[in-house]
Tab-separated table of C-alpha atoms in Angstrom:
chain	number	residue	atom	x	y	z
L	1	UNK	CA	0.000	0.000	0.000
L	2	UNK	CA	0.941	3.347	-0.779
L	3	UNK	CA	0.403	7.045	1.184
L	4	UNK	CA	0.219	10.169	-1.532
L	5	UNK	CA	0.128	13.057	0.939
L	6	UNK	CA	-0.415	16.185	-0.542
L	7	UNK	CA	-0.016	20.113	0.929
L	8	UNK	CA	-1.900	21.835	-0.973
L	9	UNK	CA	-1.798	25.860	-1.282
L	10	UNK	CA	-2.913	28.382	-3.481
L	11	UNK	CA	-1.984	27.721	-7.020
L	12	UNK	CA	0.242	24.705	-6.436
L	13	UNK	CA	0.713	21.305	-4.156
L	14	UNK	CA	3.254	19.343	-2.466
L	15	UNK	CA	3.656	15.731	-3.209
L	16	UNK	CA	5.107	12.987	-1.506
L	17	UNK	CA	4.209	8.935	-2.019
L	18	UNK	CA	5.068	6.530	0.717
L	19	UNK	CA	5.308	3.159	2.105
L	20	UNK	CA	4.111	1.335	5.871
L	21	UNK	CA	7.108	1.881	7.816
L	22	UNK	CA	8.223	5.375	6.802
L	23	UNK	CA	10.170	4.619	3.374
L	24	UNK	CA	10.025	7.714	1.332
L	25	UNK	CA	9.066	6.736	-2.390
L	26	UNK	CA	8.539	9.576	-3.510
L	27	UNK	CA	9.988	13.247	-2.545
L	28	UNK	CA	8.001	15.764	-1.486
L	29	UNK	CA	8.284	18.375	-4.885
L	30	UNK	CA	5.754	21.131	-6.112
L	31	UNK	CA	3.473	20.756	-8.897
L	32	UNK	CA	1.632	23.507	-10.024
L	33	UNK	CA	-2.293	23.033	-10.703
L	34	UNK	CA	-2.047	23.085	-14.474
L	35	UNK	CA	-2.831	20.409	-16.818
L	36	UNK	CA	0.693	19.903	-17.606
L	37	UNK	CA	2.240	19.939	-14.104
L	38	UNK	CA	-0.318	17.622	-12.482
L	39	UNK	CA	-0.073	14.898	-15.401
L	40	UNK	CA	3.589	14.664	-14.660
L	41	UNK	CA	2.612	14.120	-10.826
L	42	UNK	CA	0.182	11.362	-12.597
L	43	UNK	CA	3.113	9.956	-14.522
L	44	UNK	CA	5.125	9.557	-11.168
L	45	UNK	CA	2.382	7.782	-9.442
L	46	UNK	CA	1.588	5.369	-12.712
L	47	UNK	CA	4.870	3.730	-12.453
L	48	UNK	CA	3.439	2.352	-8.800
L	49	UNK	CA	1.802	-1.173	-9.103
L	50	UNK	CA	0.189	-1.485	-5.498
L	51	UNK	CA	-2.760	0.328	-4.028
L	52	UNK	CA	-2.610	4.461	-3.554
L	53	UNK	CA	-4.100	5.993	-1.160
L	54	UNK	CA	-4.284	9.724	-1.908
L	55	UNK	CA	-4.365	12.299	1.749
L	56	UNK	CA	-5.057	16.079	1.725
L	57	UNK	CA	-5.935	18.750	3.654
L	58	UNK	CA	-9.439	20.710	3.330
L	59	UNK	CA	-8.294	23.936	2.415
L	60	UNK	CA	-11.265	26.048	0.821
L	61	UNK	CA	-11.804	26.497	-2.661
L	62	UNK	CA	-7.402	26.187	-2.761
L	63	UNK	CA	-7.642	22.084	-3.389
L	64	UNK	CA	-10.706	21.794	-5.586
L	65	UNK	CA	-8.335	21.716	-8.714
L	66	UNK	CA	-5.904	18.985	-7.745
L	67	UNK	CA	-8.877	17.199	-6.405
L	68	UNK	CA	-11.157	17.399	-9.079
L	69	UNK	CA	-8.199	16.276	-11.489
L	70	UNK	CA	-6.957	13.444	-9.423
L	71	UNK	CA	-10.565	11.940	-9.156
L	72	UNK	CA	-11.355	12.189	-12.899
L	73	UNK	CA	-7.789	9.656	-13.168
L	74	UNK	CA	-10.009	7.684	-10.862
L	75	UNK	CA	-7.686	7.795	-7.528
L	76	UNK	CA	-8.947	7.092	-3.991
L	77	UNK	CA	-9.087	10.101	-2.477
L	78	UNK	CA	-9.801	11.284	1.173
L	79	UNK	CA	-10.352	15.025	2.465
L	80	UNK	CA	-9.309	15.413	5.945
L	81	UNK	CA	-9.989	17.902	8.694
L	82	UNK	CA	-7.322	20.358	8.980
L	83	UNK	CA	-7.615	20.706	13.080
L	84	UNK	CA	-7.698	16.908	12.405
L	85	UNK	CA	-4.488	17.159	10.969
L	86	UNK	CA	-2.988	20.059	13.264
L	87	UNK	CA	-3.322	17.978	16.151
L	88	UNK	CA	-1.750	14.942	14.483
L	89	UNK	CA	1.282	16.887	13.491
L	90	UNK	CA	1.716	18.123	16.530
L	91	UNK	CA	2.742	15.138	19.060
L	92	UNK	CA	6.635	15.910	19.378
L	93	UNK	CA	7.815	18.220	21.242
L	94	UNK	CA	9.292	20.408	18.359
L	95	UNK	CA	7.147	20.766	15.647
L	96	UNK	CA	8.729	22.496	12.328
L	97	UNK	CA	6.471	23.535	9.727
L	98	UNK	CA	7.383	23.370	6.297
L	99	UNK	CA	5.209	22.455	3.189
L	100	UNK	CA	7.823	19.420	2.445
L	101	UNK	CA	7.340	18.542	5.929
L	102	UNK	CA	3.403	18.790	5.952
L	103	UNK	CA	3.384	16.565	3.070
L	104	UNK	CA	5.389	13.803	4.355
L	105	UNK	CA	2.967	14.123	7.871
L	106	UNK	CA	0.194	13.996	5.576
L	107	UNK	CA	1.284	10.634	4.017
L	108	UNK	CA	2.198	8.906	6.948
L	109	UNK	CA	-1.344	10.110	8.551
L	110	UNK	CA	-2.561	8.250	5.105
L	111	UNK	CA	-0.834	5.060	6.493
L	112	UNK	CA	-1.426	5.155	9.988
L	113	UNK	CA	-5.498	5.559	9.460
L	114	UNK	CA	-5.512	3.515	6.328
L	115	UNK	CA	-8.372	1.405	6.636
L	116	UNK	CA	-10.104	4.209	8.378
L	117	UNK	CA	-10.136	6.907	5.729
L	118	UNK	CA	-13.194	7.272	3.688
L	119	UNK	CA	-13.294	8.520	0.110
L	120	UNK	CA	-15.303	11.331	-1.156
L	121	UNK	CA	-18.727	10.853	-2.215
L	122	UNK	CA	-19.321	10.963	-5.969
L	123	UNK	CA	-21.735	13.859	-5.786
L	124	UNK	CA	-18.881	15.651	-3.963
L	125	UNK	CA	-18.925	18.741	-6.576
L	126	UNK	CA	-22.888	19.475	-6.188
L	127	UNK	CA	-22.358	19.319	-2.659
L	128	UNK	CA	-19.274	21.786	-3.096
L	129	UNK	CA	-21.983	24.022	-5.178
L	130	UNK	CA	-24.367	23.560	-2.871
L	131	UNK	CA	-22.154	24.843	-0.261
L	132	UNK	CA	-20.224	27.755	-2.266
L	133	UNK	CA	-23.988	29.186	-2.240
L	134	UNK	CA	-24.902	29.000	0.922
L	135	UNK	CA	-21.387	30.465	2.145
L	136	UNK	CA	-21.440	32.980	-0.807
L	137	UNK	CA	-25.639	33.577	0.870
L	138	UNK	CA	-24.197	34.343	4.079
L	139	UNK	CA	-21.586	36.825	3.069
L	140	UNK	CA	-24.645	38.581	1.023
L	141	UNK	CA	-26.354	38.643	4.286
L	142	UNK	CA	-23.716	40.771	6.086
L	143	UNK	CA	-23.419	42.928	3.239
L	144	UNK	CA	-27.565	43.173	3.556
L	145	UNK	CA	-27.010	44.068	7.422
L	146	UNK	CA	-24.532	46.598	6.936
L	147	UNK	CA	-26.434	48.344	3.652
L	148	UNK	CA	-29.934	48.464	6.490
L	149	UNK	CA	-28.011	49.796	8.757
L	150	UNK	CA	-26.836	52.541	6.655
L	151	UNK	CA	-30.076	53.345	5.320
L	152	UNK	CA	-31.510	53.420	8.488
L	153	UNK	CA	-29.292	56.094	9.741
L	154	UNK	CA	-30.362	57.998	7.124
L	155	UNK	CA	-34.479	57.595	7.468
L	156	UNK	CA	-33.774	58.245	11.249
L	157	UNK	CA	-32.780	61.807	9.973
L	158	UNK	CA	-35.670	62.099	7.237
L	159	UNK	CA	-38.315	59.713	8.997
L	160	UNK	CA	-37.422	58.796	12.232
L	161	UNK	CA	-39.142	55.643	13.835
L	162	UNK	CA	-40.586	54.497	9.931
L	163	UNK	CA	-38.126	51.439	10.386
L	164	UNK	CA	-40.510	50.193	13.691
L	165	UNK	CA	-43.669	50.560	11.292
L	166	UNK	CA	-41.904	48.808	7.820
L	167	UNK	CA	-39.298	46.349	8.708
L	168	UNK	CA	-39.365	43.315	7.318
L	169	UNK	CA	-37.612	41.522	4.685
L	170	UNK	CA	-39.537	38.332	2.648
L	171	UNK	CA	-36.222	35.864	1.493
L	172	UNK	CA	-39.105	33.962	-0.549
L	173	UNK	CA	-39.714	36.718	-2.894
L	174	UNK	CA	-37.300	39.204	-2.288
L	175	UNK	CA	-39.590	42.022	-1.622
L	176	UNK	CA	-38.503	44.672	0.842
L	177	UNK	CA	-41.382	47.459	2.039
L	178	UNK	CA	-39.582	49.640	3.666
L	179	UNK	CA	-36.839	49.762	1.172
L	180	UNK	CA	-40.138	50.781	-1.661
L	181	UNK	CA	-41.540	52.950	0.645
L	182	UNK	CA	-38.123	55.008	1.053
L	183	UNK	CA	-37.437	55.447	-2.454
L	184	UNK	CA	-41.190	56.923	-2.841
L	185	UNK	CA	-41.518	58.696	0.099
L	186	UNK	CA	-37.574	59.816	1.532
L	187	UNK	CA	-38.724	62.400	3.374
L	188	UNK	CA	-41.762	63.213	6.141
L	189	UNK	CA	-42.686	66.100	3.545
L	190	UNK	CA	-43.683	64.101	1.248
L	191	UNK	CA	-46.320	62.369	2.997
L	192	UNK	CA	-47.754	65.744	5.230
L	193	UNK	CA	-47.831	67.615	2.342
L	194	UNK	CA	-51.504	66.058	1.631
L	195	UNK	CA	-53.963	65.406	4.048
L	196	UNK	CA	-54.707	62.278	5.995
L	197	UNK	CA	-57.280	60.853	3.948
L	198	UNK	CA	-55.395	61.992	0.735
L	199	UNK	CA	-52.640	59.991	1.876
L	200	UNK	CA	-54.426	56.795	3.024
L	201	UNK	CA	-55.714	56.618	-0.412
L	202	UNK	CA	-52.577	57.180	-2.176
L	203	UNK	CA	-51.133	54.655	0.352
L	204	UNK	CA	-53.591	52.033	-0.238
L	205	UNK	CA	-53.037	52.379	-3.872
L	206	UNK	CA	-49.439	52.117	-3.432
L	207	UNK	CA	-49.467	48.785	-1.466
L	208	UNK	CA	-51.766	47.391	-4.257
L	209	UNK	CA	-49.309	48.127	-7.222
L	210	UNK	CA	-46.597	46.961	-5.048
L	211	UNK	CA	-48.301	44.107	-4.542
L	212	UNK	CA	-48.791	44.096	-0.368
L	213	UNK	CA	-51.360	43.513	2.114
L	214	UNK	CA	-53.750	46.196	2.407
L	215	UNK	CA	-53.475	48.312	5.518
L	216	UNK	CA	-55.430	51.330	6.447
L	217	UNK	CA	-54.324	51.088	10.190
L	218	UNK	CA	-50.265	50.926	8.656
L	219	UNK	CA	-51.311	54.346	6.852
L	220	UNK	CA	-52.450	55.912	9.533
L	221	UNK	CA	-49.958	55.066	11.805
L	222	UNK	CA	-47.522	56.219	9.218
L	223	UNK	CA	-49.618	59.805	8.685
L	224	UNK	CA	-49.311	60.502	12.272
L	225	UNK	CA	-45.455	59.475	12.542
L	226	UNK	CA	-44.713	61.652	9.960
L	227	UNK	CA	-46.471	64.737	11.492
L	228	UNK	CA	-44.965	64.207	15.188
L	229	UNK	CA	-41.536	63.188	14.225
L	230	UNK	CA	-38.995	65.477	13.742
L	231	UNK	CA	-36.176	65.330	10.866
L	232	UNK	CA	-33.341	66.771	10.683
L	233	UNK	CA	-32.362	66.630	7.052
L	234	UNK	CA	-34.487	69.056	5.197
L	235	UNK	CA	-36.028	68.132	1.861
L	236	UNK	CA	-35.186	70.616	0.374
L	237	UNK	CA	-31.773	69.948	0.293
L	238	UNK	CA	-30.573	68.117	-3.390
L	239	UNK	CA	-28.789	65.263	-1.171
L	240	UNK	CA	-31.086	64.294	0.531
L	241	UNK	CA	-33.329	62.663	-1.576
L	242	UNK	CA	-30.012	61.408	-3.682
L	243	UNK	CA	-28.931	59.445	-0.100
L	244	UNK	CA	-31.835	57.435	0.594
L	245	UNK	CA	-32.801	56.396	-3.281
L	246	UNK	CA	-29.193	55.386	-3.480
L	247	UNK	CA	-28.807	53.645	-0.074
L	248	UNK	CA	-32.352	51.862	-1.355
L	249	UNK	CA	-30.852	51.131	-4.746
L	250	UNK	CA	-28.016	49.484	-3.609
L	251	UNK	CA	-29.847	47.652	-0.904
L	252	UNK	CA	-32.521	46.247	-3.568
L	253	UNK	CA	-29.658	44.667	-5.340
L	254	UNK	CA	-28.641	42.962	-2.643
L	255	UNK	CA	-31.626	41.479	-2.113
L	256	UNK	CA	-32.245	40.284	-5.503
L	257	UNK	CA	-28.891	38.467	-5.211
L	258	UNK	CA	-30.198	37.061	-2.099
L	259	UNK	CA	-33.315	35.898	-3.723
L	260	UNK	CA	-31.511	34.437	-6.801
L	261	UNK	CA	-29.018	32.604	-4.768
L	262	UNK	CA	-31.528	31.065	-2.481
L	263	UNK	CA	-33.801	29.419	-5.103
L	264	UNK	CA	-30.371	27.709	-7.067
L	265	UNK	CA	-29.650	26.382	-3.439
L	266	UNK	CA	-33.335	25.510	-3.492
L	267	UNK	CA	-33.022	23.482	-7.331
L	268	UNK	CA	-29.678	22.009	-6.088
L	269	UNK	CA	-30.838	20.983	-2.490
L	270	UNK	CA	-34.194	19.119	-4.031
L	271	UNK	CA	-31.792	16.307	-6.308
L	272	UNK	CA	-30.107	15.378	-2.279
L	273	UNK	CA	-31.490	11.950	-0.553
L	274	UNK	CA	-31.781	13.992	2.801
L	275	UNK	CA	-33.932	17.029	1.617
L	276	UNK	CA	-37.061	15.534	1.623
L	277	UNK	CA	-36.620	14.096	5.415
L	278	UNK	CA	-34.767	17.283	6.166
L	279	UNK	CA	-38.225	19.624	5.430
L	280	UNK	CA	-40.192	17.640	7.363
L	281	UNK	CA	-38.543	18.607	10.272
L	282	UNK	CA	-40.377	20.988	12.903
L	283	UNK	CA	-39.183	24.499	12.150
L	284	UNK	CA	-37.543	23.823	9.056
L	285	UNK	CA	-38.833	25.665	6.189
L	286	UNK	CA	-38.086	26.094	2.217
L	287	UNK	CA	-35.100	28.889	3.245
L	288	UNK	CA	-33.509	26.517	6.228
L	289	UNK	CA	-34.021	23.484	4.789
L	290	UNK	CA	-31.351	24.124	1.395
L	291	UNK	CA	-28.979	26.105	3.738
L	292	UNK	CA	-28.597	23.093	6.226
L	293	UNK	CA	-28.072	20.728	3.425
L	294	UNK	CA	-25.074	22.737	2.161
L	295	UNK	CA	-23.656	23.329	5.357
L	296	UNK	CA	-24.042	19.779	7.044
L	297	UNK	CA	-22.384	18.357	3.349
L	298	UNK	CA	-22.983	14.012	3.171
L	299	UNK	CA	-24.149	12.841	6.652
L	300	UNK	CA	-22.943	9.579	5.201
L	301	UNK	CA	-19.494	11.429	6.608
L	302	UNK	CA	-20.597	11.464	10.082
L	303	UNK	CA	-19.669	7.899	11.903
L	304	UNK	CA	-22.802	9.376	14.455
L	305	UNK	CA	-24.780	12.268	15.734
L	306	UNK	CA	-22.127	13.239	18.011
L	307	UNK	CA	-19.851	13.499	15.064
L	308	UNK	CA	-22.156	16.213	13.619
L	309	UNK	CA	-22.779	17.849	16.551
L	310	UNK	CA	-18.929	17.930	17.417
L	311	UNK	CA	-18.802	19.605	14.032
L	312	UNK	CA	-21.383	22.370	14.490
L	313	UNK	CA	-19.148	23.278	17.398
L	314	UNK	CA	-22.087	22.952	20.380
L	315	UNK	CA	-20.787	20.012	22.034
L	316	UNK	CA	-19.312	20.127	25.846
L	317	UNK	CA	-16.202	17.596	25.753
L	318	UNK	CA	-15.917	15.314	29.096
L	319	UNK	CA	-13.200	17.092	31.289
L	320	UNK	CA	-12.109	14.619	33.868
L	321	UNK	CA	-9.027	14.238	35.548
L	322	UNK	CA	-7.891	12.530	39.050
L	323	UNK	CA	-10.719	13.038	41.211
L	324	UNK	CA	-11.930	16.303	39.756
L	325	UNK	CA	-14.916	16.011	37.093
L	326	UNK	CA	-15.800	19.233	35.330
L	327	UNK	CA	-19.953	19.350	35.006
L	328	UNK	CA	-20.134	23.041	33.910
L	329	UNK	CA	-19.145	22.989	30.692
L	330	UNK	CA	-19.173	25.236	27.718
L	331	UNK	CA	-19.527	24.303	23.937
L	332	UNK	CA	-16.764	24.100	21.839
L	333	UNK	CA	-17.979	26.400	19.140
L	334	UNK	CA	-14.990	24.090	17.137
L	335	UNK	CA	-16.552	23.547	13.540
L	336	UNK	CA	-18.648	25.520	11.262
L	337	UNK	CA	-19.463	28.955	13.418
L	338	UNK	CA	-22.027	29.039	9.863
L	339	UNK	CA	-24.042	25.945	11.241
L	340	UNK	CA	-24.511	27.516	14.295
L	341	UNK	CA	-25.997	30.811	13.246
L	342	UNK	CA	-28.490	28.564	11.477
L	343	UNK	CA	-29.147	26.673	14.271
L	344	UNK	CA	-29.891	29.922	15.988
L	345	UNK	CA	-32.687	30.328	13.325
L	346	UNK	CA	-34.130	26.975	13.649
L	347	UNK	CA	-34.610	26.985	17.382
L	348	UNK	CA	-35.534	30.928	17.250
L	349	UNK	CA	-38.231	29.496	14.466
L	350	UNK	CA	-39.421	26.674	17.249
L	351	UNK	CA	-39.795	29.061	19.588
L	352	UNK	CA	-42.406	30.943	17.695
L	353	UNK	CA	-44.086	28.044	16.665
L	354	UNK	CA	-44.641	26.460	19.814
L	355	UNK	CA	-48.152	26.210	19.315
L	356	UNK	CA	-47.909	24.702	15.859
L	357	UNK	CA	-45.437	22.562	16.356
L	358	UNK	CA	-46.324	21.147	20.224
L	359	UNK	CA	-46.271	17.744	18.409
L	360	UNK	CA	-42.722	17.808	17.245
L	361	UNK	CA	-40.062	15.799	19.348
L	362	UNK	CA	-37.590	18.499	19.472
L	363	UNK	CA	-39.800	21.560	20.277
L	364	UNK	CA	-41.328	19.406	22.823
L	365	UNK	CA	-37.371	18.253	24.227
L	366	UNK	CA	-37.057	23.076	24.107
L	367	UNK	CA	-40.199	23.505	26.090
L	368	UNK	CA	-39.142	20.977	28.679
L	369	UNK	CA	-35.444	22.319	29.072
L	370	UNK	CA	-37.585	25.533	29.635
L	371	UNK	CA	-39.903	24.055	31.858
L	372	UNK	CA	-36.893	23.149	34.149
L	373	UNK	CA	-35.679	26.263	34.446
L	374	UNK	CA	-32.839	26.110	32.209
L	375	UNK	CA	-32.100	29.941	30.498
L	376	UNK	CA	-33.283	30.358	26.576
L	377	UNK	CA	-30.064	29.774	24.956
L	378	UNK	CA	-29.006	26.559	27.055
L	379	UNK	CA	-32.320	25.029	26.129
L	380	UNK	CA	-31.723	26.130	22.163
L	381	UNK	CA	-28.081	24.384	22.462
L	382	UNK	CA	-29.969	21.440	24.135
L	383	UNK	CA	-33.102	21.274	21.825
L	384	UNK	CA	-30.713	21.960	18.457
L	385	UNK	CA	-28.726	19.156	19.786
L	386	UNK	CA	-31.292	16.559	19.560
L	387	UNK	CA	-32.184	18.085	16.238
L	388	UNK	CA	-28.749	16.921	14.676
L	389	UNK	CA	-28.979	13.391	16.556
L	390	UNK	CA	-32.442	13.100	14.701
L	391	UNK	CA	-30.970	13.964	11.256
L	392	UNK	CA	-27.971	11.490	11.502
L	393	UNK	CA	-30.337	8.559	13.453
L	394	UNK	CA	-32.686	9.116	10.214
L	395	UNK	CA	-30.420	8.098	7.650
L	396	UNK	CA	-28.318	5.396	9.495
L	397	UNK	CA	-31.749	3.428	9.460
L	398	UNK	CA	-31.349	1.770	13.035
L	399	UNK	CA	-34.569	2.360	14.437
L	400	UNK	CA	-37.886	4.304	14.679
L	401	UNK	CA	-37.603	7.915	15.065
L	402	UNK	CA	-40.711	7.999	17.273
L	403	UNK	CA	-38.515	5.726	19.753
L	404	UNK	CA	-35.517	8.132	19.161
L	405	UNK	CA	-36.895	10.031	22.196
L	406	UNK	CA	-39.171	7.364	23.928
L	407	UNK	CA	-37.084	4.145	24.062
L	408	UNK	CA	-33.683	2.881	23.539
L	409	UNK	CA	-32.199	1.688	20.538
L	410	UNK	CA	-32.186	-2.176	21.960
L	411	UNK	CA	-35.874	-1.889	22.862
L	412	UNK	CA	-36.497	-0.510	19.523
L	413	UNK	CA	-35.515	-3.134	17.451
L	414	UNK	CA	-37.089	-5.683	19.797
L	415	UNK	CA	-40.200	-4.445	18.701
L	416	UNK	CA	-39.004	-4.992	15.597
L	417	UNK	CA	-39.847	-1.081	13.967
L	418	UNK	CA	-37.819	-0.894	11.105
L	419	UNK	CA	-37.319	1.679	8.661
L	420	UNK	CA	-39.339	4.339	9.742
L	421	UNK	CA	-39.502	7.909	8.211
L	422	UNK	CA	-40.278	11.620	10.413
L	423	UNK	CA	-44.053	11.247	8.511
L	424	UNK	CA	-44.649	7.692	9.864
């Protein structure tokens, strides 16, 4: 058997193939990722007639070329965890660093944990898609933050307290009221300049061609706002109306992005096993559901739910040592700080639904952590917990998921309930 560790870093890789025992067969050396470089590195490896075993580090978008290459020659190859990989590096007592060095570290991980290595799954790159959306989805996000908070400094000096009355953004259409309403009416002027029942007409018109709810109470409240508030930017002033219908602009654009991203997640997340079980969840919508797909990648990856929840970063690792045993214990937040936030969501979602959802295992696991007296966010962590459990214990197939809460696993099967789905 033979180890081909590879360091991989932006725009090329270092190599190096090698046997049990340490014996170097093949020099760590660079290859750049271009056709021509990496079919030499394939020429190397072809003069090998035992079994290759090919190692490297996940290291963002950086080892997608050599990877995608390699597999299309049709070579075994395993992605690793680079804490995974830190930690493994680092058991002497002086630990250089070099990319020659990483390389050989990374083949002789390939032969110490050779039977335990797993190769990629073959839908690896629409899982990589899936999960270059929801990253890029997230980063479109902040950018949507930062662009409301701008424009709400601005209304808070044209139309203070409008963003109480309007807020509200709708991911499934990309529609944004107060973001219309600021580009039509920028400045308190502009709606006391007619009278109150002037305005609620022109209002009610307004939502109708916009295509929102109709709301007489909404234009009244606004109508009153806008004669007891005071601004501080006059409309007279040629900026001022340039600020806001720019500030909107630009914010409009971002959600269209947002909007357009969310329903290729959406097409992409629908051809996964998992989605289907996935929306049936309790709190789990059409916007969750695609964005916990990309983030949670193959749960075929995960040996159990503790795996996954070890990689969302909310687990408490035991801390025992003598006669000491640590009991208050924080979560790791090691892992994907992304799966977290949209854990956040899904328990925040819960929450609200209580009432609609008092059937549901895991909202009913969050009301009784509240019940106890334990404080909002430990009973989240707790309740989104389970939540993960339930999506590995699904797909593993080894028992009911009714029992997942109710009995053990042993008890379970010796009631012989076998492959049953969320909806049974």
């Amino acid at each position: 058997m033979i180890s081909v560790g590879i360091d991989v870093s932006k725009g090329k890789s270092t190599v190096c193939a090698m046997k049990a025992y340490g014996e170097v067969l093949l020099s760590p050396k660079d290859y750049k990722h271009t056709t021509e470089e990496l079919d030499r590195l394939i020429k190397n490896l072809s003069k090998f007639n035992e079994e290759i075993h090919i190692t490297l580090e996940a290291t963002g978008n950086y080892h997608l070329p050599i990877y995608m290459y390699l597999k299309s020659k049709g070579y075994f190859i395993s992605i690793i965890n680079p804490l995974e990989m830190k930690r493994y590096r680092c058991q002497g007592i002086r630990n250089p660093k070099t990319d020659r060095i990483d390389s050989m570290i990374i083949a002789q991980y390939g032969i110490d944990f050779w039977y335990r290595v797993k190769q990629q799954n073959d839908r690896v790159q629409e899982r990589q898609e899936l999960r270059l959306l929801g990253r890029q989805y997230e980063q479109f996000m902040k950018s949507r933050v930062a662009r409301c908070q701008a424009l709400n400094g601005l209304l808070d000096q044209t139309m203070p307290g409008v963003y109480e009355l309007l807020s509200g953004f709708n991911r499934n259409n990309g529609k944004d009221k107060l973001s219309d309403f600021a580009y039509d009416y920028w400045h308190n002027d502009n709606i006391i300049k007619s009278s109150e029942k002037v305005f609620i007409k022109k209002y009610l018109n307004w939502l109708k061609k916009k295509e929102y709810h109709q709301n007489e109470k909404e234009a009244r409240q606004l109508y009153v706002l806008a004669k007891t508030s005071i601004s501080t930017l006059s409309s007279t002033a040629q900026s001022t109306k340039l600020l806001v219908q720019e500030a909107v602009n630009v914010l409009k654009g971002i959600n269209l992005s947002l909007f357009t991203i969310l329903n290729q997640m959406r097409e992409l997340a629908k051809t996964m096993p998992e989605y289907s079980t996935v929306l049936s969840m309790g709190g789990v919508g059409e916007t969750l559901a695609p964005r916990l797909i990309a983030e949670i990648g193959d749960t075929h990856m995960y040996h159990s739910g503790k795996a996954l929840v070890a990689y969302a970063g909310i687990d408490a690792p035991p801390y025992q040592s003598g006669q000491f045993i640590g009991t208050k214990r924080h979560i790791s937040k090691r892992g994907s700080s992304t799966l977290r936030k949209i854990g956040y969501e899904l328990m925040d979602s819960i929450n609200k639904h209580q009432v609609k959802l008092n059937e549901d295992a895991v909202c009913q696991f969050f009301m009784k952590k509240r019940a106890e007296g334990k404080a909002y966010r430990v009973a989240m962590i707790a309740g989104y917990n389970k939540f993960l459990r339930m999506i590995i214990h699904s797909f593993t197939r080894k028992g009911c998921i009714k029992c997942f809460f109710k009995k053990t696993l042993k008890q379970c099967q010796e009631n012989k309930l076998k492959k049953f789905s969320l909806t049974d």
